[in-house]
Tab-separated table of C-alpha atoms in Angstrom:
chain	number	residue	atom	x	y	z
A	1	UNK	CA	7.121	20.702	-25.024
A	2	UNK	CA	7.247	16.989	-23.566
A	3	UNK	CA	10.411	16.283	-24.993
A	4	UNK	CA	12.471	18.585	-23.067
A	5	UNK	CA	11.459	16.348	-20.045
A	6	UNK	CA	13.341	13.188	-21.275
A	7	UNK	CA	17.182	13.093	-21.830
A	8	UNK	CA	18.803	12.464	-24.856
A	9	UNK	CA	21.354	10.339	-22.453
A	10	UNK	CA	19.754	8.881	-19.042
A	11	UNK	CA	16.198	7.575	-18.312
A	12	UNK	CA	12.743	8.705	-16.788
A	13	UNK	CA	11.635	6.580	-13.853
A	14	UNK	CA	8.653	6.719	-11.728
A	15	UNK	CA	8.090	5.008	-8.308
A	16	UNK	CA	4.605	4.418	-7.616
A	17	UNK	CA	3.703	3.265	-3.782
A	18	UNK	CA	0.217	2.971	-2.719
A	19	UNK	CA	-1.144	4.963	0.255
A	20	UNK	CA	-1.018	2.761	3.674
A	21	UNK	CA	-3.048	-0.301	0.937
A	22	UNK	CA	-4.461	-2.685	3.357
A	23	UNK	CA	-6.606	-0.313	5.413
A	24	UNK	CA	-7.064	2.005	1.578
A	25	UNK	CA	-8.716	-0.642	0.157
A	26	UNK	CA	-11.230	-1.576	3.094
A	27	UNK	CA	-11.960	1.858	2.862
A	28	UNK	CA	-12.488	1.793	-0.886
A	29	UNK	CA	-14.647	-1.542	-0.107
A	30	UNK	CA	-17.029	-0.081	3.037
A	31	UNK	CA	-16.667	3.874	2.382
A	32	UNK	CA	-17.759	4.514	5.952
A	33	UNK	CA	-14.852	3.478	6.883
A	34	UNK	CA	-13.389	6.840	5.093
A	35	UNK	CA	-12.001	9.665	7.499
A	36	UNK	CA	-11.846	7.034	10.564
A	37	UNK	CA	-9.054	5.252	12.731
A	38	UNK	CA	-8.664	1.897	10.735
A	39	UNK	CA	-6.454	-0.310	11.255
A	40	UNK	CA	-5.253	-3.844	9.889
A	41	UNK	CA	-4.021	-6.677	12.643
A	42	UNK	CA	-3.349	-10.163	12.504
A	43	UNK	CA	-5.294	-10.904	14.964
A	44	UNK	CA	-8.015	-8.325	16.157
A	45	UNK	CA	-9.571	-10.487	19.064
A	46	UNK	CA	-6.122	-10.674	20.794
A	47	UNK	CA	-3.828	-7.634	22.457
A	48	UNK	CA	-1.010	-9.789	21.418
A	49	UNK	CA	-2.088	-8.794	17.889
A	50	UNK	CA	0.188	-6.630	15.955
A	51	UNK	CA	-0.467	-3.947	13.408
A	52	UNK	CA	-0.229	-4.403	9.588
A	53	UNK	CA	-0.772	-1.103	8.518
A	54	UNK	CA	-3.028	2.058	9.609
A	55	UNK	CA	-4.872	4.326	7.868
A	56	UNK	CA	-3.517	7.992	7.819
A	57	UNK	CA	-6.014	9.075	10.536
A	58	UNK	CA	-4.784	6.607	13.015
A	59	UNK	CA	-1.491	7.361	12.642
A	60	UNK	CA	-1.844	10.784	14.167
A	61	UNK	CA	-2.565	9.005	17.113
A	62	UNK	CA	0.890	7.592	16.827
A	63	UNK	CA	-0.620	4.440	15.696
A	64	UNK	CA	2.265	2.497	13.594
A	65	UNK	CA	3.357	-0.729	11.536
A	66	UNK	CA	4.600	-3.785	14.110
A	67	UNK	CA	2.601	-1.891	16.901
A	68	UNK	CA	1.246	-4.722	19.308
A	69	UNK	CA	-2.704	-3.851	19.377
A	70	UNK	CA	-2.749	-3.347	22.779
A	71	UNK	CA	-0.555	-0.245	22.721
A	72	UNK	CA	-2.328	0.921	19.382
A	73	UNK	CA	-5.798	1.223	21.468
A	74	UNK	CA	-4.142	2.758	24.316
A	75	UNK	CA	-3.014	5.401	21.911
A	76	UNK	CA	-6.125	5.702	19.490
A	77	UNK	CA	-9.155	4.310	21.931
A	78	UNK	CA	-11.684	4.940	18.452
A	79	UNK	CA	-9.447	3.096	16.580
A	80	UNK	CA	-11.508	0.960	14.293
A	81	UNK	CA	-9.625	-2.786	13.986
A	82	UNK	CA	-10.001	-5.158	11.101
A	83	UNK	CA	-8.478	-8.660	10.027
A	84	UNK	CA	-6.537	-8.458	6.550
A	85	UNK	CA	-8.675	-10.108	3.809
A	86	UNK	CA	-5.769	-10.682	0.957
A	87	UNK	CA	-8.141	-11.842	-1.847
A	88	UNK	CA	-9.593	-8.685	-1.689
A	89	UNK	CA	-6.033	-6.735	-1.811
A	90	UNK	CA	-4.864	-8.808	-4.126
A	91	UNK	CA	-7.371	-8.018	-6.461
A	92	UNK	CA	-6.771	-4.383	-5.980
A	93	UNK	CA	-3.563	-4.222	-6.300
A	94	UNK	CA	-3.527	-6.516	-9.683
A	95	UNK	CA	-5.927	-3.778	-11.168
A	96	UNK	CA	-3.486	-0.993	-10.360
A	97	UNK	CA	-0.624	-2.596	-12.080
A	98	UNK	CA	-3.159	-2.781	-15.213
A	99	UNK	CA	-3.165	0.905	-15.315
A	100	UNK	CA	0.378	1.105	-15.038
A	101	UNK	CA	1.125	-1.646	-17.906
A	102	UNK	CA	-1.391	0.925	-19.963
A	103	UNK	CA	1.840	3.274	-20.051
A	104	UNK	CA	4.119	1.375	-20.526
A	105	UNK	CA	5.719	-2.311	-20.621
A	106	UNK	CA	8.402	-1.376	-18.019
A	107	UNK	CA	6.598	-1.977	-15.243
A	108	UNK	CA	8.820	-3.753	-11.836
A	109	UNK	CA	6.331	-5.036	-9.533
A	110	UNK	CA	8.549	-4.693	-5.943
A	111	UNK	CA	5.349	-5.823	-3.827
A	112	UNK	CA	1.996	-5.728	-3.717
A	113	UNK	CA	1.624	-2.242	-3.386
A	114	UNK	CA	4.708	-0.494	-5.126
A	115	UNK	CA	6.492	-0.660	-7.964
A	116	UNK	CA	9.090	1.174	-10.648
A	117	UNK	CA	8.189	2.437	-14.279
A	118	UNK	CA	10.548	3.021	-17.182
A	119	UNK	CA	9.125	5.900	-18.865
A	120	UNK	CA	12.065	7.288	-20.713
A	121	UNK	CA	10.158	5.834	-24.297
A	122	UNK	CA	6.969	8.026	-23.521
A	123	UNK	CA	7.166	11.396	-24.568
A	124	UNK	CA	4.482	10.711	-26.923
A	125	UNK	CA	2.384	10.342	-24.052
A	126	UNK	CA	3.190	13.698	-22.312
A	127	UNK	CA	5.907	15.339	-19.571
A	128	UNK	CA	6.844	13.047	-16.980
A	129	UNK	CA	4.519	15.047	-14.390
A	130	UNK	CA	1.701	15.360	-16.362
A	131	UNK	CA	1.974	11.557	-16.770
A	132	UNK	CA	2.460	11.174	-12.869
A	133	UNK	CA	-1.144	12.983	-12.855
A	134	UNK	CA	-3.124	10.590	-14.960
A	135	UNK	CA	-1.847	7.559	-13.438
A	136	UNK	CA	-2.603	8.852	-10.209
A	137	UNK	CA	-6.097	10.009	-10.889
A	138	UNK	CA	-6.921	6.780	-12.700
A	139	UNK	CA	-6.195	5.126	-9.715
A	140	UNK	CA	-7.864	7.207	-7.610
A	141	UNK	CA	-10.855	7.683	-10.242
A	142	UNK	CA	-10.771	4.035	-10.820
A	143	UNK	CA	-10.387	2.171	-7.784
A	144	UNK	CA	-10.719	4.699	-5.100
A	145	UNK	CA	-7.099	4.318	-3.669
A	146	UNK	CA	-4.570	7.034	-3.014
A	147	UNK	CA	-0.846	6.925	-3.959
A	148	UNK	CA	2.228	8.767	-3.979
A	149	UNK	CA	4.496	8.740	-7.159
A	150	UNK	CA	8.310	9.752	-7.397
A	151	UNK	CA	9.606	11.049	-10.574
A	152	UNK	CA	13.499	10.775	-11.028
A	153	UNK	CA	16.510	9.860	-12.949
A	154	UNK	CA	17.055	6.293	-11.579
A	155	UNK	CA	15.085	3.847	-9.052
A	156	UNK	CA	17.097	4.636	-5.950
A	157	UNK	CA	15.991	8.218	-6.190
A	158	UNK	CA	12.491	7.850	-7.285
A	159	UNK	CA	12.155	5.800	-4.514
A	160	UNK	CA	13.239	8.254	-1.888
A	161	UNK	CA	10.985	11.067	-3.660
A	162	UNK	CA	7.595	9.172	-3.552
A	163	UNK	CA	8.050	8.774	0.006
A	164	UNK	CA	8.258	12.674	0.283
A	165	UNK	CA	4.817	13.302	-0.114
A	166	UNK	CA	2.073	11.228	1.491
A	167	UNK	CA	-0.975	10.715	0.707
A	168	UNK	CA	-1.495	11.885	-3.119
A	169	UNK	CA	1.632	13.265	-3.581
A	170	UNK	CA	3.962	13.764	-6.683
A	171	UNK	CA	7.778	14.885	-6.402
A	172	UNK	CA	10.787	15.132	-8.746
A	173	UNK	CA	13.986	14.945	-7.163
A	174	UNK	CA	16.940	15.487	-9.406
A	175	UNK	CA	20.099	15.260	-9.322
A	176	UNK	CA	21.099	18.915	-9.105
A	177	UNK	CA	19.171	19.765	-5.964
A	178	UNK	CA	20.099	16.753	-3.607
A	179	UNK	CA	22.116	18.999	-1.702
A	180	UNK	CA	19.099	21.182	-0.626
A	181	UNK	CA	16.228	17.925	-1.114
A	182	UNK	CA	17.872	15.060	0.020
A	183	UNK	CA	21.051	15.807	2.166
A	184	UNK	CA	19.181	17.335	4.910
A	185	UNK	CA	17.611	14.550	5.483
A	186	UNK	CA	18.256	12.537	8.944
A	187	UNK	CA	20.027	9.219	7.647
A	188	UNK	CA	17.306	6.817	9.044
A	189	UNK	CA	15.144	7.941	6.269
A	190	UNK	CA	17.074	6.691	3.506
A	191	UNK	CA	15.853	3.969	1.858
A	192	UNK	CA	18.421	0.834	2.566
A	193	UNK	CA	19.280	2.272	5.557
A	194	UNK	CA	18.099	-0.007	8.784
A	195	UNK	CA	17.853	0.888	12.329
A	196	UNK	CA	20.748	-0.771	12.905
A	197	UNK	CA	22.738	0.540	10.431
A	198	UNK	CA	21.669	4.177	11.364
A	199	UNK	CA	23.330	3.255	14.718
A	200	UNK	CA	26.620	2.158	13.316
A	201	UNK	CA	26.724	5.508	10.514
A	202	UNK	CA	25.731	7.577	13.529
A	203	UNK	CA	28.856	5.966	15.884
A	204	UNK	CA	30.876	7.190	13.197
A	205	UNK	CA	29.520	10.845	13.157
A	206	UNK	CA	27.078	10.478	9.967
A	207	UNK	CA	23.900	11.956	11.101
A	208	UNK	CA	22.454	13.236	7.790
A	209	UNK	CA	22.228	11.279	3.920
A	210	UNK	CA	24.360	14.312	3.307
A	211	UNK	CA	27.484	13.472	5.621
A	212	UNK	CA	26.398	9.792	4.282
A	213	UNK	CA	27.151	11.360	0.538
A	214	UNK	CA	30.737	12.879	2.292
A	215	UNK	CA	32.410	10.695	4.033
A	216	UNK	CA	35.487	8.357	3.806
A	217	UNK	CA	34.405	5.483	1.106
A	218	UNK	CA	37.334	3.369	3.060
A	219	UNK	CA	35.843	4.244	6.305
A	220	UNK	CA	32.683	2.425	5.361
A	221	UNK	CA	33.480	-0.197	3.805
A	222	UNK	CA	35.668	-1.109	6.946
A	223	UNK	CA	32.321	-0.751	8.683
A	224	UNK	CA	29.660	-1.852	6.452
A	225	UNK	CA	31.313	-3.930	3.913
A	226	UNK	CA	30.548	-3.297	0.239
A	227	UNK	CA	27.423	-2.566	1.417
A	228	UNK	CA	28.572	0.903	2.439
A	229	UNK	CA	30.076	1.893	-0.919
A	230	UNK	CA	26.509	0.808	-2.575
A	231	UNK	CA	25.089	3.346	0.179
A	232	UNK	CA	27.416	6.008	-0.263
A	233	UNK	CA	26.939	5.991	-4.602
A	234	UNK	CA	23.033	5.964	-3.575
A	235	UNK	CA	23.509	8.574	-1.337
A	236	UNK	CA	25.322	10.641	-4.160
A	237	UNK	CA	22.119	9.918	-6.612
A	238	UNK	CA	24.138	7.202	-8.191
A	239	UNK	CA	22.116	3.957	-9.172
A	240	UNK	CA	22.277	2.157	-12.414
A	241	UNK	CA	20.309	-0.593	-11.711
A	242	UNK	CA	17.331	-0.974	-14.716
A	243	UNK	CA	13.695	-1.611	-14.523
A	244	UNK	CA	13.046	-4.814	-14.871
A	245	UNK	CA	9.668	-6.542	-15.260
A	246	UNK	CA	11.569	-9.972	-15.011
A	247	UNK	CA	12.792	-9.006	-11.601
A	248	UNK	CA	10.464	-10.744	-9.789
A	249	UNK	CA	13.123	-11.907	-6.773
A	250	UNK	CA	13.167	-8.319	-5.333
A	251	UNK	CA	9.638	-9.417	-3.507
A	252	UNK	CA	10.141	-9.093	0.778
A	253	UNK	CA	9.989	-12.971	1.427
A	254	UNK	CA	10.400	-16.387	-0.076
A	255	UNK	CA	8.085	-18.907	1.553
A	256	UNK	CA	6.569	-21.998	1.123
A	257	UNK	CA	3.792	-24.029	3.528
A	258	UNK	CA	2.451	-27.181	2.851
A	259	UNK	CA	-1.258	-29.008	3.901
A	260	UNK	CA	-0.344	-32.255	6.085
A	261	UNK	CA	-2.511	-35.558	4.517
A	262	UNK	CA	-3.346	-35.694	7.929
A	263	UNK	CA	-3.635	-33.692	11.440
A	264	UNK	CA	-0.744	-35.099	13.599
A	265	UNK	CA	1.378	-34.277	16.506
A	266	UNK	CA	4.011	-36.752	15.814
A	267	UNK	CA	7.108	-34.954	16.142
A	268	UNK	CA	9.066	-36.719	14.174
A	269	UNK	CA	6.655	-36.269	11.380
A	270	UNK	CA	6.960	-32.363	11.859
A	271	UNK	CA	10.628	-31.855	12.170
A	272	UNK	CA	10.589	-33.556	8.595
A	273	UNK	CA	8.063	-31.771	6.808
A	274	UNK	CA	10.112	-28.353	8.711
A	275	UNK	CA	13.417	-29.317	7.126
A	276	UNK	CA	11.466	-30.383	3.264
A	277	UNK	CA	10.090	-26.352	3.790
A	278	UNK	CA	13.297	-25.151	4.541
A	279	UNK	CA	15.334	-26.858	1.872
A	280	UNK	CA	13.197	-25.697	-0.351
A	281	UNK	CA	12.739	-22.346	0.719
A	282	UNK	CA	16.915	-22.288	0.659
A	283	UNK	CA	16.717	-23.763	-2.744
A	284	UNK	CA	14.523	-20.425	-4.197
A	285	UNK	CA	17.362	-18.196	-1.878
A	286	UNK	CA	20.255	-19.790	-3.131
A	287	UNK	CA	18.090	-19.237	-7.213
A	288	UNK	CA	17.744	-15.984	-6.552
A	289	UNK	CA	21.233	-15.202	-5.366
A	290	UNK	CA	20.244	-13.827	-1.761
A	291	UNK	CA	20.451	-14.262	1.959
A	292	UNK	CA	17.824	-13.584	4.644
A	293	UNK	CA	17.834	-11.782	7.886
A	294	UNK	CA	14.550	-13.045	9.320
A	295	UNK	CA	12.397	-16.217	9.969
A	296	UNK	CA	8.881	-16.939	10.386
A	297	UNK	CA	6.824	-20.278	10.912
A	298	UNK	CA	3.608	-20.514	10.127
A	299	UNK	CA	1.287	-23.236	12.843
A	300	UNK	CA	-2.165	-24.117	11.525
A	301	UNK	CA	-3.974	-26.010	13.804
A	302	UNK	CA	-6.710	-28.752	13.042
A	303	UNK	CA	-9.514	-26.357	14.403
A	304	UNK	CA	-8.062	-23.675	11.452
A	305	UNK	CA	-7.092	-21.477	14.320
A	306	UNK	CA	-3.428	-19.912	12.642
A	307	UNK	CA	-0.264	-18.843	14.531
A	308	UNK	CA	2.878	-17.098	12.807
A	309	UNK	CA	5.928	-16.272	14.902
A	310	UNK	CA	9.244	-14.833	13.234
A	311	UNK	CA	12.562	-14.039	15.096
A	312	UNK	CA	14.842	-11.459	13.767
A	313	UNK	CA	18.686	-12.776	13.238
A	314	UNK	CA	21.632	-11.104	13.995
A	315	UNK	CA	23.254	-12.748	10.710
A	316	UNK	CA	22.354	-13.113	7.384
A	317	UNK	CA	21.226	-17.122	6.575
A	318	UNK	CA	20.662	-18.741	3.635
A	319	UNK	CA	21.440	-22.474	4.279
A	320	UNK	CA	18.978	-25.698	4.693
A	321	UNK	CA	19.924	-26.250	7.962
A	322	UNK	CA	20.094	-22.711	9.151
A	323	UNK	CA	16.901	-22.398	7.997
A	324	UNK	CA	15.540	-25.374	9.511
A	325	UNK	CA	17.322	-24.788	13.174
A	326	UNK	CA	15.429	-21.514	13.500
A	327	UNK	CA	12.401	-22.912	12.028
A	328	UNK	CA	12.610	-25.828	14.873
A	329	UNK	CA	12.800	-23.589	17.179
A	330	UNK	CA	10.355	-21.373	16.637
A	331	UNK	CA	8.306	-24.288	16.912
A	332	UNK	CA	8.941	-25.840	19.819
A	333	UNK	CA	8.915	-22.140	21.535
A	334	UNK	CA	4.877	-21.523	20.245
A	335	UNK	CA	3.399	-25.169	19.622
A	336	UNK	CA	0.306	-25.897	21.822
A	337	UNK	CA	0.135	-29.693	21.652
A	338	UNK	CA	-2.480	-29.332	19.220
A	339	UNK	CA	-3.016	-31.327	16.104
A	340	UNK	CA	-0.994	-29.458	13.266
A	341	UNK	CA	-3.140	-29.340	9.993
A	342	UNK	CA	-0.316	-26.842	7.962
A	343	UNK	CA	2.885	-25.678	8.506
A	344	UNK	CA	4.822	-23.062	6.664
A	345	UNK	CA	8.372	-21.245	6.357
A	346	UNK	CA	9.179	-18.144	5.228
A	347	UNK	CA	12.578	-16.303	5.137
A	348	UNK	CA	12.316	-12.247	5.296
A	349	UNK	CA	14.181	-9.148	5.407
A	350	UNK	CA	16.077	-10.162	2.102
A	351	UNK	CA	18.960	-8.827	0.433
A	352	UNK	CA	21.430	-10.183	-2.463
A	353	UNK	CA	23.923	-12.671	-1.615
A	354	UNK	CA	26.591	-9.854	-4.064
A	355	UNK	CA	25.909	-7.018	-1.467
A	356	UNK	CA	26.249	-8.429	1.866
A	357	UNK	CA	29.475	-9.308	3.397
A	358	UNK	CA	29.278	-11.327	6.760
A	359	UNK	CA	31.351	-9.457	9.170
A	360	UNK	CA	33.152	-12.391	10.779
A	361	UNK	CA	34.567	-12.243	13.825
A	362	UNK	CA	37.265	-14.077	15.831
A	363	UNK	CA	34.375	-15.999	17.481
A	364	UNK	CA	32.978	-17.651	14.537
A	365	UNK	CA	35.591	-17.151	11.807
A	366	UNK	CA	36.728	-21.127	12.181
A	367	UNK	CA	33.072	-22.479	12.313
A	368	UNK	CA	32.246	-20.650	9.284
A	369	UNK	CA	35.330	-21.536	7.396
A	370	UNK	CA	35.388	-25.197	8.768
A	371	UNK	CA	31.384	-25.347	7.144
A	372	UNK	CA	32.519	-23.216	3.795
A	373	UNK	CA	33.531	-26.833	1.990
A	374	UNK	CA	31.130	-28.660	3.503
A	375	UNK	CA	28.056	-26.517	2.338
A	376	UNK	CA	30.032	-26.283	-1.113
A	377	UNK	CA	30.412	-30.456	-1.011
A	378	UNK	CA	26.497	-30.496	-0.841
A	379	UNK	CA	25.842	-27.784	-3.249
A	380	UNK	CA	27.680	-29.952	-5.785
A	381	UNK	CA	26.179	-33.525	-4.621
A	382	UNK	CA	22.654	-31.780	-4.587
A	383	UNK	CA	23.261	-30.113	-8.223
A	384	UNK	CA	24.309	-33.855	-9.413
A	385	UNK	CA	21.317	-35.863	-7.839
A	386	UNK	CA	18.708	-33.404	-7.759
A	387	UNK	CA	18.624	-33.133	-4.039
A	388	UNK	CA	20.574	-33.152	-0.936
A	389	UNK	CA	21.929	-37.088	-0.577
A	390	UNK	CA	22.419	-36.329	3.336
A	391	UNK	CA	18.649	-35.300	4.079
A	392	UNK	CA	16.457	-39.346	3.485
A	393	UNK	CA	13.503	-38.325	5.005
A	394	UNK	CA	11.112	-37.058	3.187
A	395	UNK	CA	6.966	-36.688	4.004
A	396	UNK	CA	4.895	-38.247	1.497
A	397	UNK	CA	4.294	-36.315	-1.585
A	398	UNK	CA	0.620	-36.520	-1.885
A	399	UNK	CA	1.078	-32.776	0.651
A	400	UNK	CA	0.143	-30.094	-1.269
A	401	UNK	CA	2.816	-27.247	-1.203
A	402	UNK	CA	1.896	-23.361	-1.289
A	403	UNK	CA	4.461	-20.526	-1.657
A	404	UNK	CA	3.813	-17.546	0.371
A	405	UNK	CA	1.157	-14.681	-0.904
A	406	UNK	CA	3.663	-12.268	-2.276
A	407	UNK	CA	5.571	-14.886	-4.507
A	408	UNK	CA	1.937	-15.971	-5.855
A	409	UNK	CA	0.584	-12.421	-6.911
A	410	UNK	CA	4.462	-11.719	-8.625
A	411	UNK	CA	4.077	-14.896	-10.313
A	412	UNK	CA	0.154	-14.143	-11.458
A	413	UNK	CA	1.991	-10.649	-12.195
A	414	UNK	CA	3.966	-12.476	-14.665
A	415	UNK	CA	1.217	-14.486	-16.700
């Protein structure tokens, strides 16, 4: 009897993740491809390249996301390398999210290739499993792509339990058995849990989600902020956050790149089109309430030939000028002298302004307070007059401005 599957109190939710996408669906496209080494690079001509994603074959070569291309060959010398074609993922993954929205309405798009489902409202339908089934063999029936689905109580948990099983896998993880599912497992595994946060938890003696669950709640706060009571209550199956198909500002990146009315390598003329990206890519951060760890310039050259470079912060940014400085830099680090056709900005490895606290230290605890009113100041002016009254130049506004990929499929999500 279905019914017995959905409490009376509490909800039903499904993570759905699609099986390593990029090189599934050129797979799906040229089936010859099927059973073989693929993988997905930037830029497949180049060692410099770096891997997007890898097929489940090339992995057990040790092939891996962020690999440089060079090193993937060395490992995998069949390995079978492709350029990403996005119109052709895109596609894919809109159709998916069609056969999800065929359950049900609550349907979170997270990226491209993932997503939550409410389906505490569909016992008419059948159990939770036997639901997990049909989605995943329409999928599979349908479009030819694998995927892994988690079936728990909350997001947090259905996350961690698609990742369980890959490819074509299908696990429930309740809350009863964490201590034998999920506690064992080594804390770098846990979703929200970074590299460098592993290091810090493991400094402290937390080596498992388990002593994660355990230990002193003042302990890591003192280390991790606020951020390490959210991981703790996660770590305890505790997450009360709902599925939301509004949500559209949990996507990996905000970016925007605009299409210069002209090739130029006036630098004046490109330091002011970089800070227009950046303010505006800090406008959409500061909308959607978060900060970002990461940012990446896009260079498009007059010949079409494309460059993206990103750096990795140390702090969390969210400001115009922040933005901009890095952005600057970037440039002046990987410009050839060439005429610049596009350029774009993009800030990455997001997460909301409510749940990171800057751990400020002696060394900039006075610059950041000194800036606090400042940025506040121009908050307020901007709010008034519609922009920032201490930025005047401005590139002409016949450029046509782009956001990045993700933001336009969540936004086509949303039609």
């Amino acid at each position: 009897m279905a019914s017995k599957w959905y409490p009376k109190k509490g909800r039903v939710i499904f993570h759905v993740d699609m099986n390593s996408f990029y090189a599934s669906v050129e797979a799906a496209f040229d089936p010859s491809l099927k059973g073989k080494p693929l993988a997905i690079a930037g830029n497949p001509e180049e060692r410099r390249g770096i891997i997007v994603t890898s097929s489940y074959e090339a992995r057990k070569y040790g092939v891996k996301t962020t690999m440089p291309l060079g090193e993937a060959r060395r490992l995998c010398p069949d390995l079978i390398v492709m350029r990403p074609n996005f119109e052709r993922y895109r596609t894919a993954s809109k159709e998916m999210f069609k056969i999800l929205a065929d359950v049900t309405s609550l349907v979170q798009p997270v990226s491209i290739d993932e997503g939550y489902m409410d389906i505490t409202d569909c016992a008419d339908q059948g159990t939770p499993p036997e639901l997990a089934e049909r989605i995943q063999h329409r999928i599979s029936e349908e479009l030819d792509l694998p995927c892994s689905i988690g079936i728990a109580p909350n997001k947090f948990l259905a996350k961690m339990a698609s990742d369980m099983k890959k490819p074509m896998g299908i696990t429930i993880l309740r809350k009863r058995d964490l201590d034998r599912t999920l506690w064992p497992l080594p804390i770098e595994e846990m979703h929200g849990v970074g590299t460098k946060t592993a290091e810090k938890l493991r400094k402290i003696g937390i080596e498992t989600i388990g002593g994660l669950a355990s230990h002193s709640v003042t302990e890591l706060k003192g280390l991790l902020g606020i951020n390490g009571e959210r991981l703790q209550n996660r770590a305890n199956g505790m997450d009360d956050r709902p599925v939301d198909p509004e949500a559209v500002h949990e996507f990996k990146s905000i970016g925007t790149s605009t299409t210069l009315p002209h090739d130029t390598t006036d630098e004046d003329e490109i330091q002011t089109v970089l800070r227009r990206l950046s303010n505006k890519v800090a406008a959409r951060m500061s909308g959607k309430k978060v900060l970002a760890r990461n940012v990446q310039l896009t260079i498009r050259y007059h010949d079409r030939k494309t460059v993206t470079r990103s750096r990795q912060l140390h702090e969390f940014v969210s400001k115009p000028d922040e933005l901009f400085q890095h952005s600057i830099q970037l440039f002046d680090q990987h410009w050839n002298q060439d005429p610049v056709r596009l350029l774009g900005v993009t800030a990455g490895d997001l997460a909301e302004k409510s749940e990171v606290t800057q751990q400020l230290d002696l060394f900039n605890y006075q610059q950041y307070a000194s800036k606090e009113k400042l940025y506040k100041t121009i908050d307020t002016l901007t709010e008034k007059y519609g922009k920032n009254p201490f930025h005047t130049l401005e590139i002409p506004d016949q450029t046509k401005v782009s956001t990045s990929f993700q933001k336009d499929f969540l936004d086509d999500y949303k039609k």
